[in-house]
Amino acid sequence: MAFYAGTACKISLLPTVAKEVFDAAPAEVGQLFSTLAALAIFGTLVGGRLADAVGPRIILLICGSLCSLAYFGAALATEAHAKDAFIASLAIWAVAAAIKSPALQAFAISAAPEDQRGAALSVPKTVGDLSYLIAPFLLGALDDNFGPEAALTCCASTFLLGTLAFALRSS
């Protein structure tokens, strides 16, 4: 759920933060999204190889931790009005979130009984849709009421708690 909440944060919150905190023009926001997409393409290609080489569980733990740190970094950079640190944090998030994608699918397949793999593969998609239903509203409300730092910290905390729960429950 945390990985999808991070994407919901990117879609719903980052354009507002870029505009309001860093005075980014629409073209700059578009350039930021294009850069994050390019990093994601690279990360997904690397992620498949890494999941095969070291196993999906360790990749998910590392990527969840990096995503948490990246969003905490984005929150701190926003508070400090440090645009370069904000962009660097988002770049770390984009690569880590992309690397996790193949590992998430591989873990779902490996954790499911052979006769239930199709159903297991639907779980990440369903959880993602649930995250996209809840996270944009929650993050927007946090931003409206407490500022973008609170919303970014909420996203980072979701990664942290999700990663800890996964570490304790997965094998």
PDB file of C-alpha atoms in Angstrom:
ATOM      1  CA  MET A   1       0.000   0.000   0.000  1.00  0.00           C
ATOM      2  CA  ALA A   2       2.843   2.362   0.845  1.00  0.00           C
ATOM      3  CA  PHE A   3       4.378   2.147  -2.618  1.00  0.00           C
ATOM      4  CA  TYR A   4       1.119   3.159  -4.235  1.00  0.00           C
ATOM      5  CA  ALA A   5       0.560   5.923  -1.683  1.00  0.00           C
ATOM      6  CA  GLY A   6       3.922   7.317  -2.770  1.00  0.00           C
ATOM      7  CA  THR A   7       2.728   7.511  -6.360  1.00  0.00           C
ATOM      8  CA  ALA A   8      -0.531   9.087  -5.231  1.00  0.00           C
ATOM      9  CA  CYS A   9       1.557  11.663  -3.392  1.00  0.00           C
ATOM     10  CA  LYS A  10       3.574  12.332  -6.528  1.00  0.00           C
ATOM     11  CA  ILE A  11       0.451  12.851  -8.616  1.00  0.00           C
ATOM     12  CA  SER A  12      -1.648  14.841  -6.178  1.00  0.00           C
ATOM     13  CA  LEU A  13       0.764  16.759  -3.960  1.00  0.00           C
ATOM     14  CA  LEU A  14       4.023  17.354  -5.803  1.00  0.00           C
ATOM     15  CA  PRO A  15       2.659  19.749  -8.451  1.00  0.00           C
ATOM     16  CA  THR A  16       1.219  21.936  -5.703  1.00  0.00           C
ATOM     17  CA  VAL A  17       4.435  21.842  -3.669  1.00  0.00           C
ATOM     18  CA  ALA A  18       6.526  22.629  -6.751  1.00  0.00           C
ATOM     19  CA  LYS A  19       4.326  25.612  -7.586  1.00  0.00           C
ATOM     20  CA  GLU A  20       3.631  27.014  -4.125  1.00  0.00           C
ATOM     21  CA  VAL A  21       6.936  26.346  -2.368  1.00  0.00           C
ATOM     22  CA  PHE A  22       9.441  26.495  -5.216  1.00  0.00           C
ATOM     23  CA  ASP A  23       7.509  28.779  -7.603  1.00  0.00           C
ATOM     24  CA  ALA A  24       7.825  26.260 -10.444  1.00  0.00           C
ATOM     25  CA  ALA A  25       6.183  27.072 -13.745  1.00  0.00           C
ATOM     26  CA  PRO A  26       3.976  24.450 -15.411  1.00  0.00           C
ATOM     27  CA  ALA A  27       6.816  23.553 -17.790  1.00  0.00           C
ATOM     28  CA  GLU A  28       9.131  22.934 -14.828  1.00  0.00           C
ATOM     29  CA  VAL A  29       6.548  20.667 -13.197  1.00  0.00           C
ATOM     30  CA  GLY A  30       6.250  18.788 -16.486  1.00  0.00           C
ATOM     31  CA  GLN A  31      10.026  18.507 -16.707  1.00  0.00           C
ATOM     32  CA  LEU A  32      10.122  17.131 -13.154  1.00  0.00           C
ATOM     33  CA  PHE A  33       7.521  14.488 -13.997  1.00  0.00           C
ATOM     34  CA  SER A  34       9.364  13.539 -17.194  1.00  0.00           C
ATOM     35  CA  THR A  35      12.621  13.189 -15.277  1.00  0.00           C
ATOM     36  CA  LEU A  36      10.948  10.990 -12.654  1.00  0.00           C
ATOM     37  CA  ALA A  37       9.450   8.854 -15.429  1.00  0.00           C
ATOM     38  CA  ALA A  38      12.854   8.395 -17.076  1.00  0.00           C
ATOM     39  CA  LEU A  39      14.331   7.337 -13.746  1.00  0.00           C
ATOM     40  CA  ALA A  40      11.427   4.918 -13.304  1.00  0.00           C
ATOM     41  CA  ILE A  41      12.120   3.264 -16.655  1.00  0.00           C
ATOM     42  CA  PHE A  42      15.725   2.734 -15.642  1.00  0.00           C
ATOM     43  CA  GLY A  43      14.728   1.541 -12.166  1.00  0.00           C
ATOM     44  CA  THR A  44      12.258  -1.035 -13.434  1.00  0.00           C
ATOM     45  CA  LEU A  45      14.845  -2.582 -15.735  1.00  0.00           C
ATOM     46  CA  VAL A  46      17.327  -2.787 -12.875  1.00  0.00           C
ATOM     47  CA  GLY A  47      14.654  -4.003 -10.468  1.00  0.00           C
ATOM     48  CA  GLY A  48      13.880  -7.161 -12.400  1.00  0.00           C
ATOM     49  CA  ARG A  49      17.511  -8.187 -12.424  1.00  0.00           C
ATOM     50  CA  LEU A  50      17.968  -7.388  -8.756  1.00  0.00           C
ATOM     51  CA  ALA A  51      14.838  -9.303  -7.724  1.00  0.00           C
ATOM     52  CA  ASP A  52      16.152 -12.345  -9.580  1.00  0.00           C
ATOM     53  CA  ALA A  53      19.665 -11.969  -8.195  1.00  0.00           C
ATOM     54  CA  VAL A  54      18.975 -11.382  -4.492  1.00  0.00           C
ATOM     55  CA  GLY A  55      15.300 -12.192  -4.047  1.00  0.00           C
ATOM     56  CA  PRO A  56      12.236  -9.971  -3.937  1.00  0.00           C
ATOM     57  CA  ARG A  57      11.913  -9.710  -0.137  1.00  0.00           C
ATOM     58  CA  ILE A  58      15.246  -7.976   0.407  1.00  0.00           C
ATOM     59  CA  ILE A  59      14.603  -5.653  -2.552  1.00  0.00           C
ATOM     60  CA  LEU A  60      11.211  -4.687  -1.112  1.00  0.00           C
ATOM     61  CA  LEU A  61      12.749  -3.985   2.294  1.00  0.00           C
ATOM     62  CA  ILE A  62      15.546  -1.861   0.840  1.00  0.00           C
ATOM     63  CA  CYS A  63      13.246   0.009  -1.540  1.00  0.00           C
ATOM     64  CA  GLY A  64      10.648   0.653   1.162  1.00  0.00           C
ATOM     65  CA  SER A  65      13.354   2.068   3.414  1.00  0.00           C
ATOM     66  CA  LEU A  66      14.758   4.257   0.636  1.00  0.00           C
ATOM     67  CA  CYS A  67      11.294   5.537  -0.277  1.00  0.00           C
ATOM     68  CA  SER A  68      10.657   6.433   3.347  1.00  0.00           C
ATOM     69  CA  LEU A  69      13.949   8.301   3.591  1.00  0.00           C
ATOM     70  CA  ALA A  70      13.292  10.035   0.277  1.00  0.00           C
ATOM     71  CA  TYR A  71       9.907  11.375   1.336  1.00  0.00           C
ATOM     72  CA  PHE A  72      11.268  12.440   4.745  1.00  0.00           C
ATOM     73  CA  GLY A  73      14.000  14.238   2.770  1.00  0.00           C
ATOM     74  CA  ALA A  74      11.399  15.874   0.538  1.00  0.00           C
ATOM     75  CA  ALA A  75       9.518  17.082   3.629  1.00  0.00           C
ATOM     76  CA  LEU A  76      12.689  18.573   5.122  1.00  0.00           C
ATOM     77  CA  ALA A  77      13.668  20.133   1.790  1.00  0.00           C
ATOM     78  CA  THR A  78      10.208  21.659   1.457  1.00  0.00           C
ATOM     79  CA  GLU A  79      10.429  23.176   4.920  1.00  0.00           C
ATOM     80  CA  ALA A  80      13.893  24.570   4.121  1.00  0.00           C
ATOM     81  CA  HIS A  81      12.842  25.737   0.628  1.00  0.00           C
ATOM     82  CA  ALA A  82      15.770  23.713  -0.734  1.00  0.00           C
ATOM     83  CA  LYS A  83      14.737  22.976  -4.316  1.00  0.00           C
ATOM     84  CA  ASP A  84      17.776  20.876  -5.269  1.00  0.00           C
ATOM     85  CA  ALA A  85      17.381  18.689  -2.161  1.00  0.00           C
ATOM     86  CA  PHE A  86      13.669  18.326  -2.939  1.00  0.00           C
ATOM     87  CA  ILE A  87      14.400  17.154  -6.484  1.00  0.00           C
ATOM     88  CA  ALA A  88      17.179  14.817  -5.299  1.00  0.00           C
ATOM     89  CA  SER A  89      14.818  13.261  -2.757  1.00  0.00           C
ATOM     90  CA  LEU A  90      12.207  12.700  -5.446  1.00  0.00           C
ATOM     91  CA  ALA A  91      14.839  11.141  -7.710  1.00  0.00           C
ATOM     92  CA  ILE A  92      15.781   8.662  -4.987  1.00  0.00           C
ATOM     93  CA  TRP A  93      12.102   7.863  -4.473  1.00  0.00           C
ATOM     94  CA  ALA A  94      11.510   7.388  -8.218  1.00  0.00           C
ATOM     95  CA  VAL A  95      14.373   4.921  -8.628  1.00  0.00           C
ATOM     96  CA  ALA A  96      13.549   2.963  -5.461  1.00  0.00           C
ATOM     97  CA  ALA A  97       9.831   2.826  -6.249  1.00  0.00           C
ATOM     98  CA  ALA A  98      10.579   1.594  -9.766  1.00  0.00           C
ATOM     99  CA  ILE A  99      13.046  -1.043  -8.599  1.00  0.00           C
ATOM    100  CA  LYS A 100      10.386  -2.409  -6.247  1.00  0.00           C
ATOM    101  CA  SER A 101       7.839  -3.049  -9.015  1.00  0.00           C
ATOM    102  CA  PRO A 102       9.261  -6.329 -10.345  1.00  0.00           C
ATOM    103  CA  ALA A 103      10.103  -7.436  -6.799  1.00  0.00           C
ATOM    104  CA  LEU A 104       6.528  -6.830  -5.672  1.00  0.00           C
ATOM    105  CA  GLN A 105       5.155  -9.001  -8.461  1.00  0.00           C
ATOM    106  CA  ALA A 106       7.799 -11.684  -7.877  1.00  0.00           C
ATOM    107  CA  PHE A 107       7.012 -11.750  -4.161  1.00  0.00           C
ATOM    108  CA  ALA A 108       3.273 -12.052  -4.824  1.00  0.00           C
ATOM    109  CA  ILE A 109       3.905 -14.984  -7.149  1.00  0.00           C
ATOM    110  CA  SER A 110       6.295 -16.725  -4.761  1.00  0.00           C
ATOM    111  CA  ALA A 111       4.025 -16.278  -1.746  1.00  0.00           C
ATOM    112  CA  ALA A 112       0.922 -17.683  -3.443  1.00  0.00           C
ATOM    113  CA  PRO A 113       0.051 -21.332  -3.870  1.00  0.00           C
ATOM    114  CA  GLU A 114       0.534 -22.372  -7.475  1.00  0.00           C
ATOM    115  CA  ASP A 115      -3.198 -22.642  -8.146  1.00  0.00           C
ATOM    116  CA  GLN A 116      -3.828 -19.092  -6.814  1.00  0.00           C
ATOM    117  CA  ARG A 117      -1.123 -17.066  -8.544  1.00  0.00           C
ATOM    118  CA  GLY A 118      -3.546 -15.177 -10.761  1.00  0.00           C
ATOM    119  CA  ALA A 119      -5.502 -14.061  -7.719  1.00  0.00           C
ATOM    120  CA  ALA A 120      -2.273 -13.183  -5.905  1.00  0.00           C
ATOM    121  CA  LEU A 121      -1.208 -10.916  -8.749  1.00  0.00           C
ATOM    122  CA  SER A 122      -4.476  -9.015  -8.460  1.00  0.00           C
ATOM    123  CA  VAL A 123      -3.762  -8.098  -4.825  1.00  0.00           C
ATOM    124  CA  PRO A 124      -1.079  -5.443  -5.524  1.00  0.00           C
ATOM    125  CA  LYS A 125      -3.315  -3.854  -8.183  1.00  0.00           C
ATOM    126  CA  THR A 126      -6.341  -3.820  -5.893  1.00  0.00           C
ATOM    127  CA  VAL A 127      -4.334  -2.391  -3.001  1.00  0.00           C
ATOM    128  CA  GLY A 128      -2.942   0.211  -5.394  1.00  0.00           C
ATOM    129  CA  ASP A 129      -6.427   1.253  -6.448  1.00  0.00           C
ATOM    130  CA  LEU A 130      -7.447   1.512  -2.797  1.00  0.00           C
ATOM    131  CA  SER A 131      -4.417   3.697  -2.133  1.00  0.00           C
ATOM    132  CA  TYR A 132      -5.308   5.931  -5.085  1.00  0.00           C
ATOM    133  CA  LEU A 133      -8.820   6.249  -3.672  1.00  0.00           C
ATOM    134  CA  ILE A 134      -7.744   7.291  -0.176  1.00  0.00           C
ATOM    135  CA  ALA A 135      -4.272   8.848  -0.371  1.00  0.00           C
ATOM    136  CA  PRO A 136      -4.908  11.870  -2.628  1.00  0.00           C
ATOM    137  CA  PHE A 137      -7.776  13.068  -0.447  1.00  0.00           C
ATOM    138  CA  LEU A 138      -5.892  12.438   2.808  1.00  0.00           C
ATOM    139  CA  LEU A 139      -2.692  14.069   1.551  1.00  0.00           C
ATOM    140  CA  GLY A 140      -4.618  17.043   0.178  1.00  0.00           C
ATOM    141  CA  ALA A 141      -6.420  17.498   3.493  1.00  0.00           C
ATOM    142  CA  LEU A 142      -3.118  17.325   5.372  1.00  0.00           C
ATOM    143  CA  ASP A 143      -1.589  19.870   3.009  1.00  0.00           C
ATOM    144  CA  ASP A 144      -4.580  22.210   3.363  1.00  0.00           C
ATOM    145  CA  ASN A 145      -4.691  22.006   7.140  1.00  0.00           C
ATOM    146  CA  PHE A 146      -1.067  21.516   8.190  1.00  0.00           C
ATOM    147  CA  GLY A 147       1.096  22.284   5.159  1.00  0.00           C
ATOM    148  CA  PRO A 148       2.952  20.222   2.584  1.00  0.00           C
ATOM    149  CA  GLU A 149       5.596  19.103   5.068  1.00  0.00           C
ATOM    150  CA  ALA A 150       2.910  17.259   7.067  1.00  0.00           C
ATOM    151  CA  ALA A 151       1.562  15.567   3.950  1.00  0.00           C
ATOM    152  CA  LEU A 152       5.032  14.501   2.806  1.00  0.00           C
ATOM    153  CA  THR A 153       5.848  13.267   6.305  1.00  0.00           C
ATOM    154  CA  CYS A 154       2.627  11.252   6.302  1.00  0.00           C
ATOM    155  CA  CYS A 155       3.693   9.614   3.047  1.00  0.00           C
ATOM    156  CA  ALA A 156       7.164   8.896   4.448  1.00  0.00           C
ATOM    157  CA  SER A 157       5.630   7.449   7.605  1.00  0.00           C
ATOM    158  CA  THR A 158       3.404   5.203   5.506  1.00  0.00           C
ATOM    159  CA  PHE A 159       6.514   3.820   3.824  1.00  0.00           C
ATOM    160  CA  LEU A 160       8.252   3.355   7.143  1.00  0.00           C
ATOM    161  CA  LEU A 161       5.323   1.569   8.791  1.00  0.00           C
ATOM    162  CA  GLY A 162       4.595  -0.494   5.688  1.00  0.00           C
ATOM    163  CA  THR A 163       8.199  -1.590   5.424  1.00  0.00           C
ATOM    164  CA  LEU A 164       8.352  -2.507   9.100  1.00  0.00           C
ATOM    165  CA  ALA A 165       5.105  -4.483   8.853  1.00  0.00           C
ATOM    166  CA  PHE A 166       6.397  -6.276   5.763  1.00  0.00           C
ATOM    167  CA  ALA A 167       9.703  -7.072   7.488  1.00  0.00           C
ATOM    168  CA  LEU A 168       7.880  -8.594  10.451  1.00  0.00           C
ATOM    169  CA  ARG A 169       5.269 -10.531   8.492  1.00  0.00           C
ATOM    170  CA  SER A 170       7.094 -11.747   5.390  1.00  0.00           C
ATOM    171  CA  SER A 171       9.411 -14.681   5.122  1.00  0.00           C
TER     172      SER A 171
END
